[in-house]
Coordinates of C-alpha atoms and ligand atoms in Angstrom, one line a residue:
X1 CA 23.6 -80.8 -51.7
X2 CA 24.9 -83.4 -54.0
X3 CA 27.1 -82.7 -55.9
X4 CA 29.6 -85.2 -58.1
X5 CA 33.1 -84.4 -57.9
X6 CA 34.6 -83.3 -61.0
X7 CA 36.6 -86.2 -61.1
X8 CA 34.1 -88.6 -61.3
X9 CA 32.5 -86.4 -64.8
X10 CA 33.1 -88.7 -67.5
X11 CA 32.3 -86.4 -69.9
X12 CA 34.7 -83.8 -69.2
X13 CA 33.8 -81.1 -71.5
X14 CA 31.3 -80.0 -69.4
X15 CA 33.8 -79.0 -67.0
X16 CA 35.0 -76.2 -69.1
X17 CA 31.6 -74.7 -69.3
X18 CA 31.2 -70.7 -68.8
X19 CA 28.2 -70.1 -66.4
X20 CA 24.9 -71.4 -66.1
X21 CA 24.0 -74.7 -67.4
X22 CA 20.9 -77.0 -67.0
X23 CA 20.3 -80.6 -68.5
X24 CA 16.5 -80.8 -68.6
X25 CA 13.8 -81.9 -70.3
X26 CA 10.4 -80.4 -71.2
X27 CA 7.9 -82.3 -70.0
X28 CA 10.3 -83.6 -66.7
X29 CA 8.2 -82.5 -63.6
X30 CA 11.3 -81.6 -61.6
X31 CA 13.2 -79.7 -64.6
X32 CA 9.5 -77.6 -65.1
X33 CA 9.9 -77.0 -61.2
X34 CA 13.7 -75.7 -61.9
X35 CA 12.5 -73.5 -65.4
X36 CA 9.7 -71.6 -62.6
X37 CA 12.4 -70.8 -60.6
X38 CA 14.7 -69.6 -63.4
X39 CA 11.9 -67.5 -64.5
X40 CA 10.9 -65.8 -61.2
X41 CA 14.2 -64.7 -60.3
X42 CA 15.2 -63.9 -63.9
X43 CA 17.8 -66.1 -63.9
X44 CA 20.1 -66.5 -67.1
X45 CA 21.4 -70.0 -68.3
X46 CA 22.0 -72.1 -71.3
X47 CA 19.5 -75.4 -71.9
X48 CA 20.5 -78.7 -73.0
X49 CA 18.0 -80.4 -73.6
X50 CA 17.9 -84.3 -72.5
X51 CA 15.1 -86.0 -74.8
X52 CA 14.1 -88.5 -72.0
X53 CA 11.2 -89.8 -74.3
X54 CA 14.1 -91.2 -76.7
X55 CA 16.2 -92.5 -74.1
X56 CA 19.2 -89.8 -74.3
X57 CA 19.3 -89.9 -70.9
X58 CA 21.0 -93.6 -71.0
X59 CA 23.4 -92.1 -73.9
X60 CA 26.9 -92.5 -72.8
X61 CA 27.8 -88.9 -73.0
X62 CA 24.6 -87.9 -70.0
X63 CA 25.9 -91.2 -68.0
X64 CA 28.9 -89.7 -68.2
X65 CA 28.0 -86.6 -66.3
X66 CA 25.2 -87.8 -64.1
X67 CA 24.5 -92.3 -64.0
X68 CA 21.3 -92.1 -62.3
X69 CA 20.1 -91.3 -66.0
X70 CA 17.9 -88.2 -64.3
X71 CA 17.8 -84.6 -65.4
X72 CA 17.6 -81.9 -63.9
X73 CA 21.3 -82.2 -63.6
X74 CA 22.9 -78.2 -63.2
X75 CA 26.8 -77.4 -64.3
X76 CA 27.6 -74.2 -62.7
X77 CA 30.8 -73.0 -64.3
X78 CA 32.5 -76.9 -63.6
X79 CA 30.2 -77.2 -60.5
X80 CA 27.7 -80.1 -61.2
X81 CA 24.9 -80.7 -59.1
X82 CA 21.8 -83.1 -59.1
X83 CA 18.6 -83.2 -57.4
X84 CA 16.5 -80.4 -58.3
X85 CA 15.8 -79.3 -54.9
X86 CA 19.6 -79.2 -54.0
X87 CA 19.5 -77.5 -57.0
X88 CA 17.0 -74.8 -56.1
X89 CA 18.9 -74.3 -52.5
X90 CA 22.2 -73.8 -54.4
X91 CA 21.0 -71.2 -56.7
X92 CA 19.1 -69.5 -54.1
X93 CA 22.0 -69.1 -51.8
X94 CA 23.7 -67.8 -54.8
X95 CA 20.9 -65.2 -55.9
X96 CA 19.6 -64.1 -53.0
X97 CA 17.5 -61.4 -54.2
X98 CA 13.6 -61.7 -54.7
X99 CA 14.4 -64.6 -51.8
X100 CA 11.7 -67.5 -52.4
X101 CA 12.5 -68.9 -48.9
X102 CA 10.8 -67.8 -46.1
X103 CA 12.8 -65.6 -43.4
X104 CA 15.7 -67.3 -44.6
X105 CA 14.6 -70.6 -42.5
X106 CA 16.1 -73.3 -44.3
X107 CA 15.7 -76.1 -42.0
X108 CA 11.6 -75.7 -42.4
X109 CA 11.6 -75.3 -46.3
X110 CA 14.4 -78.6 -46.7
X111 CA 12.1 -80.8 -43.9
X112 CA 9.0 -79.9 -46.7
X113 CA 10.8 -80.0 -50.1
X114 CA 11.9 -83.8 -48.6
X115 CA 8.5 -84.8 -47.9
X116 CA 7.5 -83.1 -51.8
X117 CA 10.4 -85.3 -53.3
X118 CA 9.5 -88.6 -51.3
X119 CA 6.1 -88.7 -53.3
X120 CA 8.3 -88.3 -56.7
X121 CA 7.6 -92.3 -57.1
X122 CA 3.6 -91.2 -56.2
X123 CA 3.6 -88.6 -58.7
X124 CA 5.5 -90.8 -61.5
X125 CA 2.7 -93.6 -60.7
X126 CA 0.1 -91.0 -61.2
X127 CA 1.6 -89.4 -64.8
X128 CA 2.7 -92.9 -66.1
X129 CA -0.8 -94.4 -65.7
X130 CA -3.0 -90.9 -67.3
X131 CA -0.6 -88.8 -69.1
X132 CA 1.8 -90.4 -71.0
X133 CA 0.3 -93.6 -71.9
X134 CA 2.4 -96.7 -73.6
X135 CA 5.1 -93.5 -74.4
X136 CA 6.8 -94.3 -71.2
X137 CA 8.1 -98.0 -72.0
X138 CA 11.5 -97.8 -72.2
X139 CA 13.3 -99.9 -74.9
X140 CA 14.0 -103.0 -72.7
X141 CA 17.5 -102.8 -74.7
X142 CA 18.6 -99.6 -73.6
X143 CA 17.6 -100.3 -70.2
X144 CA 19.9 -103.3 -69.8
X145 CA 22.4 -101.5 -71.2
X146 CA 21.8 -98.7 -68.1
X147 CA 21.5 -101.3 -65.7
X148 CA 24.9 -102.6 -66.9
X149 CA 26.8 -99.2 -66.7
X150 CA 29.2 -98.7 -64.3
X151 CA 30.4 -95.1 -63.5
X152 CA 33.5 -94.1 -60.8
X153 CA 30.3 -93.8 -58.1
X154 CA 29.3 -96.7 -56.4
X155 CA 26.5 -95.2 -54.5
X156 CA 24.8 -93.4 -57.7
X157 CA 25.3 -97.0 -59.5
X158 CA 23.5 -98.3 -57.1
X159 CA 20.5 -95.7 -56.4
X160 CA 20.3 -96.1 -60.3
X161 CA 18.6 -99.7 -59.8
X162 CA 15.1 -98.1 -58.1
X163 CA 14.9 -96.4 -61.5
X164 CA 15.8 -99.6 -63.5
X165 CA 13.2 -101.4 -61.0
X166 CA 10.8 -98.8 -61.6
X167 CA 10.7 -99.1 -65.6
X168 CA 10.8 -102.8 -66.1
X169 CA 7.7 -102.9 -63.7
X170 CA 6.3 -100.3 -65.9
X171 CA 6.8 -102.3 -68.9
X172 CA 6.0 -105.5 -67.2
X173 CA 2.9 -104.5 -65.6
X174 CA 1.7 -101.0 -66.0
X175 CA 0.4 -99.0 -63.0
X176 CA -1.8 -100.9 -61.0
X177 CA -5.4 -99.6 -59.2
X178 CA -3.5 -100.7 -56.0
X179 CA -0.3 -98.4 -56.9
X180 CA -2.5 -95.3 -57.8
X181 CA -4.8 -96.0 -54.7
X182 CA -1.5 -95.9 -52.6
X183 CA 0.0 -92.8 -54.1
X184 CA -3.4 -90.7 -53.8
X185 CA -3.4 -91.5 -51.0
X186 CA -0.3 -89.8 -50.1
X187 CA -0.8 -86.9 -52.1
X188 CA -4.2 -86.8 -49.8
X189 CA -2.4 -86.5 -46.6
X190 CA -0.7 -83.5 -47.9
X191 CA -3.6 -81.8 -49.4
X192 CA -5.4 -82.5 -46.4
X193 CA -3.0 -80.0 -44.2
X194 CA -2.2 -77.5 -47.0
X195 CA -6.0 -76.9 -47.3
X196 CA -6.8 -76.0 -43.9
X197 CA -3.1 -73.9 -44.2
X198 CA -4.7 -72.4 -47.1
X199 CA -7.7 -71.3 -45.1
X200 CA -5.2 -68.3 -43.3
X201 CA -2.8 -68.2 -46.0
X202 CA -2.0 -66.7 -49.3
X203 CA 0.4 -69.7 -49.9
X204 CA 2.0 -72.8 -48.5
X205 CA 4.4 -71.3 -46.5
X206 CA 2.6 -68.0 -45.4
X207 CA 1.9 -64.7 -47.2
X208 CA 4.8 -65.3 -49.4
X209 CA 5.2 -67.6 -52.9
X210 CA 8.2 -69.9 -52.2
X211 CA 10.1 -72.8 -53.3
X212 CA 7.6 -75.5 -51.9
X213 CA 4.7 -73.6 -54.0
X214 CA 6.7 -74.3 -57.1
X215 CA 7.0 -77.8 -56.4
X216 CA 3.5 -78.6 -55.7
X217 CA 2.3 -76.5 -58.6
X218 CA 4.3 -79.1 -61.0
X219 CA 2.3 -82.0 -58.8
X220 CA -1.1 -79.9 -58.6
X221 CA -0.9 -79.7 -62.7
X222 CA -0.1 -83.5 -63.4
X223 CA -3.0 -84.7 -61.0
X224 CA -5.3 -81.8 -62.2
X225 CA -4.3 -83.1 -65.9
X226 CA -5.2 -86.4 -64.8
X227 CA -8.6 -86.0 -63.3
X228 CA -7.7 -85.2 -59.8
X229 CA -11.2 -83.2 -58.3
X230 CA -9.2 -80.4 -56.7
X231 CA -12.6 -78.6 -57.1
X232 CA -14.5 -80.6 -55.3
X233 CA -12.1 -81.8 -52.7
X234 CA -9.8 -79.5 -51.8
X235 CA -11.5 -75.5 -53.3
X236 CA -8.5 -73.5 -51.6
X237 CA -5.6 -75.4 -53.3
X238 CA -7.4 -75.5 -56.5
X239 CA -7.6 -71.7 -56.2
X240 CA -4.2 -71.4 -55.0
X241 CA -3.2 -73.8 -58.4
X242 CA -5.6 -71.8 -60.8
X243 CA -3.8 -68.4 -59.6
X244 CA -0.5 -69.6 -60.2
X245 CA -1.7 -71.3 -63.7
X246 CA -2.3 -68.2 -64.7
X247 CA 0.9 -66.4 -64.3
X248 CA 3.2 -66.9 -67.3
X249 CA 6.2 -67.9 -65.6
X250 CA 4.4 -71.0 -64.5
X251 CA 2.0 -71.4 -67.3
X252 CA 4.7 -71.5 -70.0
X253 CA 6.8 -74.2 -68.1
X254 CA 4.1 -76.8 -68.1
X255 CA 3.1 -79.4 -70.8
X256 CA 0.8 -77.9 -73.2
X257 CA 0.1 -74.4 -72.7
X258 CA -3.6 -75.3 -72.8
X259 CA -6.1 -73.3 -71.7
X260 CA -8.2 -74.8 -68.6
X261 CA -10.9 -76.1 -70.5
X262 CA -9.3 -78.2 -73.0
X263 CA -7.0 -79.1 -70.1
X264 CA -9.9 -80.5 -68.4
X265 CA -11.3 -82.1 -71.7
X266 CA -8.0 -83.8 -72.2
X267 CA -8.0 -85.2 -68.5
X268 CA -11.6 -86.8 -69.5
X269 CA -10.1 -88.8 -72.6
X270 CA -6.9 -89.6 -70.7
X271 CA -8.9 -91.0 -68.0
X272 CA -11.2 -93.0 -70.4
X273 CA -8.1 -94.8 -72.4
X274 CA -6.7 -95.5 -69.0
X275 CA -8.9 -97.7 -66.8
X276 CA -10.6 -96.4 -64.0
X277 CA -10.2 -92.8 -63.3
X278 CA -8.5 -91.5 -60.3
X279 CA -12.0 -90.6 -58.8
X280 CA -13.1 -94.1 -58.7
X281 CA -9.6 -94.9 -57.0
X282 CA -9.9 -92.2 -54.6
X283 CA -10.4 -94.2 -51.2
X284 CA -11.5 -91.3 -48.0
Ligands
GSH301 N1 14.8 -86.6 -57.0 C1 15.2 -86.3 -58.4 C2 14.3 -86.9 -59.3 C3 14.8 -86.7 -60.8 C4 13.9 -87.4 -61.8 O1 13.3 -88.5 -61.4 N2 13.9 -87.0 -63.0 C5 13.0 -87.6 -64.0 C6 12.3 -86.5 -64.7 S1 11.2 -85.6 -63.7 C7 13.9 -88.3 -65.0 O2 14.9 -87.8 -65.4 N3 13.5 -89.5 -65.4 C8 14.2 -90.3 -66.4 C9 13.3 -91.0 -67.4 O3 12.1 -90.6 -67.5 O4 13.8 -91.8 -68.0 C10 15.2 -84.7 -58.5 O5 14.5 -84.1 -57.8 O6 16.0 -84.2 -59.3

C-alpha cells in the first residue's frame, strides 16, 4: 500500500475529513477503474474532482496532498492513499462483502494488477496519440513549476520526474509510430493469454468478475475507442468487453456514454486526424 503519512499532507484540511473521499477525475483511466469499483460494491463517498485537463493537479493545494501530481488519490477519514490499485486492495479489505477477489488469493490478483499498471505508460501512449489529441500538452509553465516543487517526500519528488519526462516528450514530440508499435505490442502479449483464458472462462480470473476485469475493461475501452480490432483479433475479449460495456456500472464510468456505433465512428475520425491507425502499427 502506499500510503503518505499525515505528516507529510501539506494541505492539512484534508486530514479532518469525515469518511470516504476520492480525488479523481473523469476521463482519468485509473479513477474510472476506482468509480466501477465504487459502484459494484455500492460504496458511498464524496468526489473532488481534479480537472487534470486544466492543470489542477499541479495546484499547490493537490501537491500538497499527493506531489506526483496523479489522481486517484483516496482520504479515508485522515488516511490518504495513492495508487489506485493499492487503493482497490484497501477498500476491499475494508468491504469485504460482494468480494471482487478470487478465494481471497491476494498474492495472484497483486502479481496481475502489477503487470496491468506496468503498461499505464503503454496505455497513456495509446490515448495521448487517438483520443485526446493536442488537449494533452501541458502548459510548459505549469510543468516547470511541478518539476520545481519540493514536498517533505523525497522518493515521490523524485518518481514525479517520469511524469515530468513523460509530458515534455509529449509536447516535444508527440507519440511516435515506434512508441505505439512498442506499447501494442505489450498489450498483445496480454491479450494473447487472456484469450485463450477466455476460451474456459467467464472472466479473467475464472467464473467470477474481479478486480483485474475492471482494470482491463478501462484499457479494453481506450484501445477499442482508438481503433484497436478486438473483433478481429481477439473475438472472446471483445465479447467479454461488449458484456461489461453494457452493464451501467461500467458504462456510465467511461468517457462518453456513447452507444457502440458512434463509438466506433468516433475511433474512425480519431484515427484519421492522428496518423496511421493502430492497425497499420499492429506488428504480429
Ligand atoms: N499508477 C498510478 C497512475 C496514476 C495516473 O497516472 N493517473 C493519471 C490519470 S489516469 C494522472 O493523474 N495524470 C496526470 C495528468 O494527466 O496530468 C495509479 O494507478 O494510480
Amino acid at each position: 500500500m502506499v500510503q503518505i503519512p499525515s505528516d507529510q499532507i501539506k494541505s492539512r484540511e484534508i486530514l479532518n475529513w469525515k469518511g470516504l473521499h476520492l480525488f479523481h477525475f473523469r476521463t482519468s483511466s485509473c479513477s474510472q477503474k476506482l468509480r466501477i469499483y465504487l459502484n459494484l460494491k455500492k460504496i458511498s463517498w464524496t468526489p473532488h474532482s481534479i480537472n487534470l485537463a486544466t492543470g489542477k493537479n499541479y495546484s499547490e493545494f493537490f501537491l500538497g496532498i499527493n506531489p506526483k501530481g496523479l489522481v486517484p488519490v483516496l482520504v479515508d477519514d485522515g488516511r490518504v492513499e495513492i495508487e489506485s490499485n493499492d487503493i482497490l486492495m484497501y477498500l476491499e479489505d475494508k468491504f469485504p462483502e460482494n468480494p471482487l477477489v478470487p478465494d481471497s488469493d491476494t498474492t495472484e490478483i497483486g502479481t496481475l494488477l502489477k503487470e496491468e499498471d506496468d503498461l499505464h505508460e503503454d496505455i497513456r501512449n495509446i490515448a495521448y496519440r487517438y483520443m485526446f489529441g493536442g488537449l494533452g500538452k501541458k502548459d510548459p509553465d505549469e510543468l516547470d513549476a511541478f518539476e520545481k516543487y519540493k514536498s517533505s517526500n523525497s522518493e515521490l519528488d523524485y518518481l514525479k520526474l517520469k511524469e515530468v519526462k513523460f509530458y515534455k516528450s509529449f509536447r516535444e514530440n508527440g507519440i511516435t509510430d515506434e512508441a505505439v508499435k512498442n506499447s501494442l505490442n505489450n498489450f498483445c502479449k496480454c491479450y494473447d493469454k487472456f484469450e485463450s483464458l477466455l476460451n474456459k472462462q467467464k472472466y479473467l480470473m475464472g467464473k467470477n468478475l474481479s478486480m483485474l476485469d475492471l482494470a482491463w475493461f478501462i484499457y479494453t475501452y481506450r484501445l477499442y475507442v482508438s481503433g484497436f480490432p478486438f473483433k478481429d483479433r481477439y473475438p472472446k475479449m471483445s465479447e467479454w468487453f461488449l458484456d461489461l460495456y453494457s452493464r451501467k456500472e461500467f458504462f456510465k464510468e467511461v468517457n462518453d456514454p456513447l452507444p457502440l456505433k458512434l463509438i466506433r465512428l468516433y475511433a474512425k475520425t480519431s484515427t484519421s486526424l492522428s496518423g496511421k491507425s493502430i492497425k497499420a502499427l499492429l506488428t504480429k
